[in-house]
Amino acid sequence: MSTQIATLSQKNNISTIKLDDGKANAFSYEMLAKFNELLAEVPRDSGCLVITGRKGLFSGGFDLKTLATGDMDKIHKMVTLGYKTLLDLYAFDRPIIAAVSGHSIALGLFVTCCADYRIAIDGQYICQANEVRNNMDIPTQIMEILIARVNKNYFYPAVYHSDAYSMRDSIAVGYIDEVVSEDLFMDRVMAKAQELSSLPHPFYVNTKKFAQGEVIQKIADAIEKYEKITAS
């Protein structure tokens, strides 16, 4: 495992959070806690945030080892923080770019969908919401994000049927905005981040709230309901 499962670098008004646990970049409680610690250091009144993973893997989703323990306290703690992280990203005050460095699956894909712009490497990688095929529900706090992002013609196969899509095909689905070759990947990401970092505050966030406010409230309400249920 990497010494740092998540790191933050900042240059030219661009903050970059990189996930790298040396494995599946699974969102364990520890990964989520570190991610949120770094996210708290990112300016919310200027600049742009880039989120990326290690080579070949953006994220494989929630930590399956934690889910397999059957320890409901640990599972609820991890899942609740995951939901809250999605809400924070979806409502983030500044533009976010998901630099999709490889496979983006389950919670990794939902983090990708929370970004304002999504650039992927043109390689043998997939985007997949695999919950239904793995005997799992997709709750409101995630479904609202998918409804907002996935193109209508692909919603059934992508969400209900858990179909996997190449990065190029993911553009039509609505998961990805742009695909570039690996050698040009981070240069393109940083160029786009520089462009988006120039969007003025607070006009950017005000516009986002006008457009996404209803969905943000639905997600927040669903998280609150989940916390009440799991606490009882």
PDB file of C-alpha atoms in Angstrom:
ATOM      1  CA  MET A   1       0.000   0.000   0.000  1.00  0.00           C
ATOM      2  CA  SER A   2       1.160   3.521  -0.696  1.00  0.00           C
ATOM      3  CA  THR A   3       2.436   5.554   2.234  1.00  0.00           C
ATOM      4  CA  GLN A   4      -0.270   8.102   1.469  1.00  0.00           C
ATOM      5  CA  ILE A   5      -3.559   6.686   0.211  1.00  0.00           C
ATOM      6  CA  ALA A   6      -4.587  10.174  -0.908  1.00  0.00           C
ATOM      7  CA  THR A   7      -2.485  13.271  -1.512  1.00  0.00           C
ATOM      8  CA  LEU A   8      -3.134  16.925  -2.270  1.00  0.00           C
ATOM      9  CA  SER A   9      -1.006  19.144  -4.479  1.00  0.00           C
ATOM     10  CA  GLN A  10      -1.707  22.766  -5.392  1.00  0.00           C
ATOM     11  CA  LYS A  11      -0.299  24.808  -8.264  1.00  0.00           C
ATOM     12  CA  ASN A  12      -1.500  27.835 -10.236  1.00  0.00           C
ATOM     13  CA  ASN A  13      -4.894  27.960  -8.525  1.00  0.00           C
ATOM     14  CA  ILE A  14      -5.486  24.254  -9.272  1.00  0.00           C
ATOM     15  CA  SER A  15      -5.825  21.703  -6.468  1.00  0.00           C
ATOM     16  CA  THR A  16      -5.269  18.036  -7.290  1.00  0.00           C
ATOM     17  CA  ILE A  17      -6.320  15.173  -5.057  1.00  0.00           C
ATOM     18  CA  LYS A  18      -4.795  11.849  -6.119  1.00  0.00           C
ATOM     19  CA  LEU A  19      -6.075   8.527  -4.823  1.00  0.00           C
ATOM     20  CA  ASP A  20      -3.563   5.682  -4.654  1.00  0.00           C
ATOM     21  CA  ASP A  21      -3.836   2.802  -2.205  1.00  0.00           C
ATOM     22  CA  GLY A  22      -1.703   0.615  -4.460  1.00  0.00           C
ATOM     23  CA  LYS A  23      -4.665  -1.681  -5.074  1.00  0.00           C
ATOM     24  CA  ALA A  24      -8.257  -1.000  -6.128  1.00  0.00           C
ATOM     25  CA  ASN A  25      -8.382   2.574  -4.802  1.00  0.00           C
ATOM     26  CA  ALA A  26     -11.297   1.343  -2.726  1.00  0.00           C
ATOM     27  CA  PHE A  27     -13.179   3.890  -0.674  1.00  0.00           C
ATOM     28  CA  SER A  28     -12.650   2.442   2.779  1.00  0.00           C
ATOM     29  CA  TYR A  29     -13.521   4.598   5.768  1.00  0.00           C
ATOM     30  CA  GLU A  30      -9.818   5.488   6.015  1.00  0.00           C
ATOM     31  CA  MET A  31      -9.656   6.527   2.361  1.00  0.00           C
ATOM     32  CA  LEU A  32     -12.828   8.586   2.671  1.00  0.00           C
ATOM     33  CA  ALA A  33     -11.626  10.243   5.873  1.00  0.00           C
ATOM     34  CA  LYS A  34      -8.309  11.193   4.270  1.00  0.00           C
ATOM     35  CA  PHE A  35     -10.069  12.402   1.139  1.00  0.00           C
ATOM     36  CA  ASN A  36     -12.343  14.654   3.184  1.00  0.00           C
ATOM     37  CA  GLU A  37      -9.401  15.939   5.202  1.00  0.00           C
ATOM     38  CA  LEU A  38      -7.725  17.013   1.965  1.00  0.00           C
ATOM     39  CA  LEU A  39     -10.958  18.342   0.489  1.00  0.00           C
ATOM     40  CA  ALA A  40     -11.257  20.711   3.459  1.00  0.00           C
ATOM     41  CA  GLU A  41      -7.967  22.311   2.344  1.00  0.00           C
ATOM     42  CA  VAL A  42      -9.217  23.095  -1.171  1.00  0.00           C
ATOM     43  CA  PRO A  43     -10.285  26.735  -1.699  1.00  0.00           C
ATOM     44  CA  ARG A  44     -14.013  27.198  -2.211  1.00  0.00           C
ATOM     45  CA  ASP A  45     -13.897  30.747  -3.541  1.00  0.00           C
ATOM     46  CA  SER A  46     -11.348  30.386  -6.345  1.00  0.00           C
ATOM     47  CA  GLY A  47      -9.593  27.892  -8.574  1.00  0.00           C
ATOM     48  CA  CYS A  48     -10.470  24.403  -9.720  1.00  0.00           C
ATOM     49  CA  LEU A  49     -10.265  20.930  -8.175  1.00  0.00           C
ATOM     50  CA  VAL A  50      -8.935  17.879 -10.035  1.00  0.00           C
ATOM     51  CA  ILE A  51      -9.601  14.387  -8.665  1.00  0.00           C
ATOM     52  CA  THR A  52      -7.612  11.517 -10.121  1.00  0.00           C
ATOM     53  CA  GLY A  53      -6.500   7.979  -9.330  1.00  0.00           C
ATOM     54  CA  ARG A  54      -3.485   5.827  -9.993  1.00  0.00           C
ATOM     55  CA  LYS A  55      -2.539   4.529 -13.420  1.00  0.00           C
ATOM     56  CA  GLY A  56      -5.173   2.116 -14.688  1.00  0.00           C
ATOM     57  CA  LEU A  57      -7.654   2.676 -11.887  1.00  0.00           C
ATOM     58  CA  PHE A  58      -9.649   5.690 -10.813  1.00  0.00           C
ATOM     59  CA  SER A  59     -11.572   3.778  -8.126  1.00  0.00           C
ATOM     60  CA  GLY A  60     -13.241   0.405  -7.713  1.00  0.00           C
ATOM     61  CA  GLY A  61     -15.892   1.685  -5.309  1.00  0.00           C
ATOM     62  CA  PHE A  62     -16.615   1.068  -1.637  1.00  0.00           C
ATOM     63  CA  ASP A  63     -14.179  -1.181   0.218  1.00  0.00           C
ATOM     64  CA  LEU A  64     -15.514  -4.723  -0.258  1.00  0.00           C
ATOM     65  CA  LYS A  65     -13.496  -6.040   2.686  1.00  0.00           C
ATOM     66  CA  THR A  66     -15.418  -3.778   5.031  1.00  0.00           C
ATOM     67  CA  LEU A  67     -18.731  -4.806   3.470  1.00  0.00           C
ATOM     68  CA  ALA A  68     -17.764  -8.481   3.827  1.00  0.00           C
ATOM     69  CA  THR A  69     -17.125  -8.196   7.572  1.00  0.00           C
ATOM     70  CA  GLY A  70     -20.838  -8.002   8.354  1.00  0.00           C
ATOM     71  CA  ASP A  71     -19.968  -5.446  11.038  1.00  0.00           C
ATOM     72  CA  MET A  72     -22.909  -3.101  10.570  1.00  0.00           C
ATOM     73  CA  ASP A  73     -21.403  -0.289  12.633  1.00  0.00           C
ATOM     74  CA  LYS A  74     -18.293  -0.204  10.455  1.00  0.00           C
ATOM     75  CA  ILE A  75     -20.322  -0.580   7.268  1.00  0.00           C
ATOM     76  CA  HIS A  76     -22.759   2.222   8.146  1.00  0.00           C
ATOM     77  CA  LYS A  77     -19.885   4.482   9.180  1.00  0.00           C
ATOM     78  CA  MET A  78     -18.117   3.951   5.848  1.00  0.00           C
ATOM     79  CA  VAL A  79     -21.260   4.169   3.723  1.00  0.00           C
ATOM     80  CA  THR A  80     -22.553   7.305   5.471  1.00  0.00           C
ATOM     81  CA  LEU A  81     -19.253   9.094   4.924  1.00  0.00           C
ATOM     82  CA  GLY A  82     -19.323   7.975   1.287  1.00  0.00           C
ATOM     83  CA  TYR A  83     -22.782   9.458   0.791  1.00  0.00           C
ATOM     84  CA  LYS A  84     -21.766  12.721   2.476  1.00  0.00           C
ATOM     85  CA  THR A  85     -18.665  12.901   0.283  1.00  0.00           C
ATOM     86  CA  LEU A  86     -20.796  12.580  -2.840  1.00  0.00           C
ATOM     87  CA  LEU A  87     -23.068  15.374  -1.638  1.00  0.00           C
ATOM     88  CA  ASP A  88     -20.118  17.649  -0.898  1.00  0.00           C
ATOM     89  CA  LEU A  89     -18.634  17.016  -4.327  1.00  0.00           C
ATOM     90  CA  TYR A  90     -21.924  17.412  -6.185  1.00  0.00           C
ATOM     91  CA  ALA A  91     -22.559  20.734  -4.456  1.00  0.00           C
ATOM     92  CA  PHE A  92     -18.926  21.911  -4.444  1.00  0.00           C
ATOM     93  CA  ASP A  93     -18.492  25.658  -4.827  1.00  0.00           C
ATOM     94  CA  ARG A  94     -15.806  25.456  -7.503  1.00  0.00           C
ATOM     95  CA  PRO A  95     -15.484  23.451 -10.749  1.00  0.00           C
ATOM     96  CA  ILE A  96     -14.335  19.848 -10.346  1.00  0.00           C
ATOM     97  CA  ILE A  97     -12.622  17.796 -13.037  1.00  0.00           C
ATOM     98  CA  ALA A  98     -12.572  14.017 -12.714  1.00  0.00           C
ATOM     99  CA  ALA A  99      -9.322  12.890 -14.333  1.00  0.00           C
ATOM    100  CA  VAL A 100     -10.379   9.296 -14.914  1.00  0.00           C
ATOM    101  CA  SER A 101      -7.048   7.477 -14.993  1.00  0.00           C
ATOM    102  CA  GLY A 102      -8.523   3.997 -15.451  1.00  0.00           C
ATOM    103  CA  HIS A 103     -11.507   1.885 -14.402  1.00  0.00           C
ATOM    104  CA  SER A 104     -14.264   3.879 -12.699  1.00  0.00           C
ATOM    105  CA  ILE A 105     -16.680   1.545 -10.958  1.00  0.00           C
ATOM    106  CA  ALA A 106     -19.497   1.824  -8.385  1.00  0.00           C
ATOM    107  CA  LEU A 107     -18.681   4.610  -5.896  1.00  0.00           C
ATOM    108  CA  GLY A 108     -15.701   5.547  -8.068  1.00  0.00           C
ATOM    109  CA  LEU A 109     -18.119   6.155 -10.930  1.00  0.00           C
ATOM    110  CA  PHE A 110     -20.466   8.146  -8.702  1.00  0.00           C
ATOM    111  CA  VAL A 111     -17.555  10.391  -7.685  1.00  0.00           C
ATOM    112  CA  THR A 112     -16.825  10.773 -11.408  1.00  0.00           C
ATOM    113  CA  CYS A 113     -20.455  11.742 -12.002  1.00  0.00           C
ATOM    114  CA  CYS A 114     -20.256  14.432  -9.298  1.00  0.00           C
ATOM    115  CA  ALA A 115     -17.583  16.263 -11.267  1.00  0.00           C
ATOM    116  CA  ASP A 116     -18.444  19.159 -13.550  1.00  0.00           C
ATOM    117  CA  TYR A 117     -16.208  17.865 -16.333  1.00  0.00           C
ATOM    118  CA  ARG A 118     -14.842  14.352 -16.820  1.00  0.00           C
ATOM    119  CA  ILE A 119     -11.770  13.477 -18.876  1.00  0.00           C
ATOM    120  CA  ALA A 120     -10.720   9.845 -19.309  1.00  0.00           C
ATOM    121  CA  ILE A 121      -7.712   8.024 -20.703  1.00  0.00           C
ATOM    122  CA  ASP A 122      -8.402   6.314 -24.003  1.00  0.00           C
ATOM    123  CA  GLY A 123      -7.572   2.766 -22.944  1.00  0.00           C
ATOM    124  CA  GLN A 124      -9.039  -0.637 -22.131  1.00  0.00           C
ATOM    125  CA  TYR A 125     -10.935   0.703 -19.138  1.00  0.00           C
ATOM    126  CA  ILE A 126     -14.604   0.731 -18.187  1.00  0.00           C
ATOM    127  CA  CYS A 127     -17.211   2.762 -16.385  1.00  0.00           C
ATOM    128  CA  GLN A 128     -19.812   0.686 -14.584  1.00  0.00           C
ATOM    129  CA  ALA A 129     -22.516   1.085 -11.961  1.00  0.00           C
ATOM    130  CA  ASN A 130     -22.438  -2.599 -10.995  1.00  0.00           C
ATOM    131  CA  GLU A 131     -24.674  -2.519  -7.930  1.00  0.00           C
ATOM    132  CA  VAL A 132     -27.691  -4.430  -9.300  1.00  0.00           C
ATOM    133  CA  ARG A 133     -25.491  -7.249 -10.639  1.00  0.00           C
ATOM    134  CA  ASN A 134     -23.882  -7.492  -7.193  1.00  0.00           C
ATOM    135  CA  ASN A 135     -27.221  -7.811  -5.367  1.00  0.00           C
ATOM    136  CA  MET A 136     -27.212  -4.231  -4.129  1.00  0.00           C
ATOM    137  CA  ASP A 137     -29.730  -1.398  -4.283  1.00  0.00           C
ATOM    138  CA  ILE A 138     -28.911   2.062  -5.593  1.00  0.00           C
ATOM    139  CA  PRO A 139     -30.354   4.432  -2.974  1.00  0.00           C
ATOM    140  CA  THR A 140     -31.855   7.845  -3.573  1.00  0.00           C
ATOM    141  CA  GLN A 141     -28.705   9.676  -2.515  1.00  0.00           C
ATOM    142  CA  ILE A 142     -26.867   8.060  -5.445  1.00  0.00           C
ATOM    143  CA  MET A 143     -29.774   7.603  -7.850  1.00  0.00           C
ATOM    144  CA  GLU A 144     -30.408  11.357  -7.972  1.00  0.00           C
ATOM    145  CA  ILE A 145     -26.860  11.899  -9.216  1.00  0.00           C
ATOM    146  CA  LEU A 146     -27.275   9.222 -11.883  1.00  0.00           C
ATOM    147  CA  ILE A 147     -30.610  10.669 -13.008  1.00  0.00           C
ATOM    148  CA  ALA A 148     -28.924  14.044 -13.401  1.00  0.00           C
ATOM    149  CA  ARG A 149     -25.939  12.679 -15.325  1.00  0.00           C
ATOM    150  CA  VAL A 150     -26.914   9.607 -17.375  1.00  0.00           C
ATOM    151  CA  ASN A 151     -28.473  10.238 -20.769  1.00  0.00           C
ATOM    152  CA  LYS A 152     -32.073   9.029 -20.950  1.00  0.00           C
ATOM    153  CA  ASN A 153     -31.533   6.554 -23.793  1.00  0.00           C
ATOM    154  CA  TYR A 154     -28.891   4.730 -21.747  1.00  0.00           C
ATOM    155  CA  PHE A 155     -30.489   4.868 -18.315  1.00  0.00           C
ATOM    156  CA  TYR A 156     -32.009   1.371 -18.312  1.00  0.00           C
ATOM    157  CA  PRO A 157     -28.925  -0.528 -19.516  1.00  0.00           C
ATOM    158  CA  ALA A 158     -26.478   1.595 -17.528  1.00  0.00           C
ATOM    159  CA  VAL A 159     -28.330   1.700 -14.210  1.00  0.00           C
ATOM    160  CA  TYR A 160     -30.923  -1.090 -14.112  1.00  0.00           C
ATOM    161  CA  HIS A 161     -28.850  -3.626 -16.038  1.00  0.00           C
ATOM    162  CA  SER A 162     -25.401  -2.597 -14.712  1.00  0.00           C
ATOM    163  CA  ASP A 163     -23.875  -2.607 -18.202  1.00  0.00           C
ATOM    164  CA  ALA A 164     -20.183  -1.770 -18.473  1.00  0.00           C
ATOM    165  CA  TYR A 165     -19.006   0.794 -21.036  1.00  0.00           C
ATOM    166  CA  SER A 166     -15.667   1.624 -22.569  1.00  0.00           C
ATOM    167  CA  MET A 167     -14.436   5.145 -21.994  1.00  0.00           C
ATOM    168  CA  ARG A 168     -15.358   6.133 -25.537  1.00  0.00           C
ATOM    169  CA  ASP A 169     -18.851   4.659 -25.228  1.00  0.00           C
ATOM    170  CA  SER A 170     -19.205   6.340 -21.831  1.00  0.00           C
ATOM    171  CA  ILE A 171     -19.370   9.702 -23.579  1.00  0.00           C
ATOM    172  CA  ALA A 172     -22.740   8.811 -25.121  1.00  0.00           C
ATOM    173  CA  VAL A 173     -23.931   7.391 -21.791  1.00  0.00           C
ATOM    174  CA  GLY A 174     -23.127  10.655 -20.021  1.00  0.00           C
ATOM    175  CA  TYR A 175     -20.442   9.341 -17.671  1.00  0.00           C
ATOM    176  CA  ILE A 176     -17.516  10.944 -19.516  1.00  0.00           C
ATOM    177  CA  ASP A 177     -17.142  14.203 -21.441  1.00  0.00           C
ATOM    178  CA  GLU A 178     -13.837  13.689 -23.228  1.00  0.00           C
ATOM    179  CA  VAL A 179     -11.350  10.906 -23.941  1.00  0.00           C
ATOM    180  CA  VAL A 180      -7.675  11.562 -24.693  1.00  0.00           C
ATOM    181  CA  SER A 181      -4.583   9.447 -25.231  1.00  0.00           C
ATOM    182  CA  GLU A 182      -2.544   8.532 -22.175  1.00  0.00           C
ATOM    183  CA  ASP A 183       0.469  10.595 -23.240  1.00  0.00           C
ATOM    184  CA  LEU A 184      -1.659  13.754 -23.450  1.00  0.00           C
ATOM    185  CA  PHE A 185      -3.931  12.964 -20.512  1.00  0.00           C
ATOM    186  CA  MET A 186      -2.687  15.151 -17.655  1.00  0.00           C
ATOM    187  CA  ASP A 187      -1.684  17.987 -19.980  1.00  0.00           C
ATOM    188  CA  ARG A 188      -5.280  18.111 -21.234  1.00  0.00           C
ATOM    189  CA  VAL A 189      -6.647  17.824 -17.696  1.00  0.00           C
ATOM    190  CA  MET A 190      -4.534  20.737 -16.500  1.00  0.00           C
ATOM    191  CA  ALA A 191      -5.408  22.853 -19.517  1.00  0.00           C
ATOM    192  CA  LYS A 192      -9.107  22.331 -18.862  1.00  0.00           C
ATOM    193  CA  ALA A 193      -8.607  22.965 -15.143  1.00  0.00           C
ATOM    194  CA  GLN A 194      -6.864  26.252 -15.914  1.00  0.00           C
ATOM    195  CA  GLU A 195      -9.776  27.236 -18.133  1.00  0.00           C
ATOM    196  CA  LEU A 196     -12.408  26.399 -15.509  1.00  0.00           C
ATOM    197  CA  SER A 197     -10.419  27.997 -12.690  1.00  0.00           C
ATOM    198  CA  SER A 198     -11.040  31.376 -14.339  1.00  0.00           C
ATOM    199  CA  LEU A 199     -14.802  31.161 -13.781  1.00  0.00           C
ATOM    200  CA  PRO A 200     -15.688  33.957 -11.347  1.00  0.00           C
ATOM    201  CA  HIS A 201     -16.878  33.499  -7.776  1.00  0.00           C
ATOM    202  CA  PRO A 202     -19.656  33.547  -6.548  1.00  0.00           C
ATOM    203  CA  PHE A 203     -21.388  33.517  -9.927  1.00  0.00           C
ATOM    204  CA  TYR A 204     -20.301  29.974 -10.718  1.00  0.00           C
ATOM    205  CA  VAL A 205     -21.587  28.486  -7.467  1.00  0.00           C
ATOM    206  CA  ASN A 206     -24.769  30.562  -7.557  1.00  0.00           C
ATOM    207  CA  THR A 207     -25.556  29.210 -11.011  1.00  0.00           C
ATOM    208  CA  LYS A 208     -24.822  25.645  -9.888  1.00  0.00           C
ATOM    209  CA  LYS A 209     -27.139  26.023  -6.907  1.00  0.00           C
ATOM    210  CA  PHE A 210     -29.939  27.402  -9.083  1.00  0.00           C
ATOM    211  CA  ALA A 211     -29.567  24.466 -11.464  1.00  0.00           C
ATOM    212  CA  GLN A 212     -28.857  21.680  -8.957  1.00  0.00           C
ATOM    213  CA  GLY A 213     -30.463  22.915  -5.770  1.00  0.00           C
ATOM    214  CA  GLU A 214     -33.446  20.572  -5.904  1.00  0.00           C
ATOM    215  CA  VAL A 215     -31.259  17.504  -6.442  1.00  0.00           C
ATOM    216  CA  ILE A 216     -28.863  18.616  -3.699  1.00  0.00           C
ATOM    217  CA  GLN A 217     -31.766  18.873  -1.267  1.00  0.00           C
ATOM    218  CA  LYS A 218     -33.077  15.428  -2.231  1.00  0.00           C
ATOM    219  CA  ILE A 219     -29.645  13.910  -1.615  1.00  0.00           C
ATOM    220  CA  ALA A 220     -29.290  15.678   1.731  1.00  0.00           C
ATOM    221  CA  ASP A 221     -32.759  14.540   2.818  1.00  0.00           C
ATOM    222  CA  ALA A 222     -32.011  10.935   1.798  1.00  0.00           C
ATOM    223  CA  ILE A 223     -28.760  10.929   3.779  1.00  0.00           C
ATOM    224  CA  GLU A 224     -30.569  12.280   6.848  1.00  0.00           C
ATOM    225  CA  LYS A 225     -33.214   9.560   6.508  1.00  0.00           C
ATOM    226  CA  TYR A 226     -30.523   6.880   6.128  1.00  0.00           C
ATOM    227  CA  GLU A 227     -28.744   8.090   9.267  1.00  0.00           C
ATOM    228  CA  LYS A 228     -31.963   7.966  11.267  1.00  0.00           C
ATOM    229  CA  ILE A 229     -32.747   4.444  10.076  1.00  0.00           C
ATOM    230  CA  THR A 230     -29.274   3.092  10.770  1.00  0.00           C
ATOM    231  CA  ALA A 231     -29.158   4.750  14.179  1.00  0.00           C
ATOM    232  CA  SER A 232     -32.362   3.065  15.327  1.00  0.00           C
TER     233      SER A 232
END
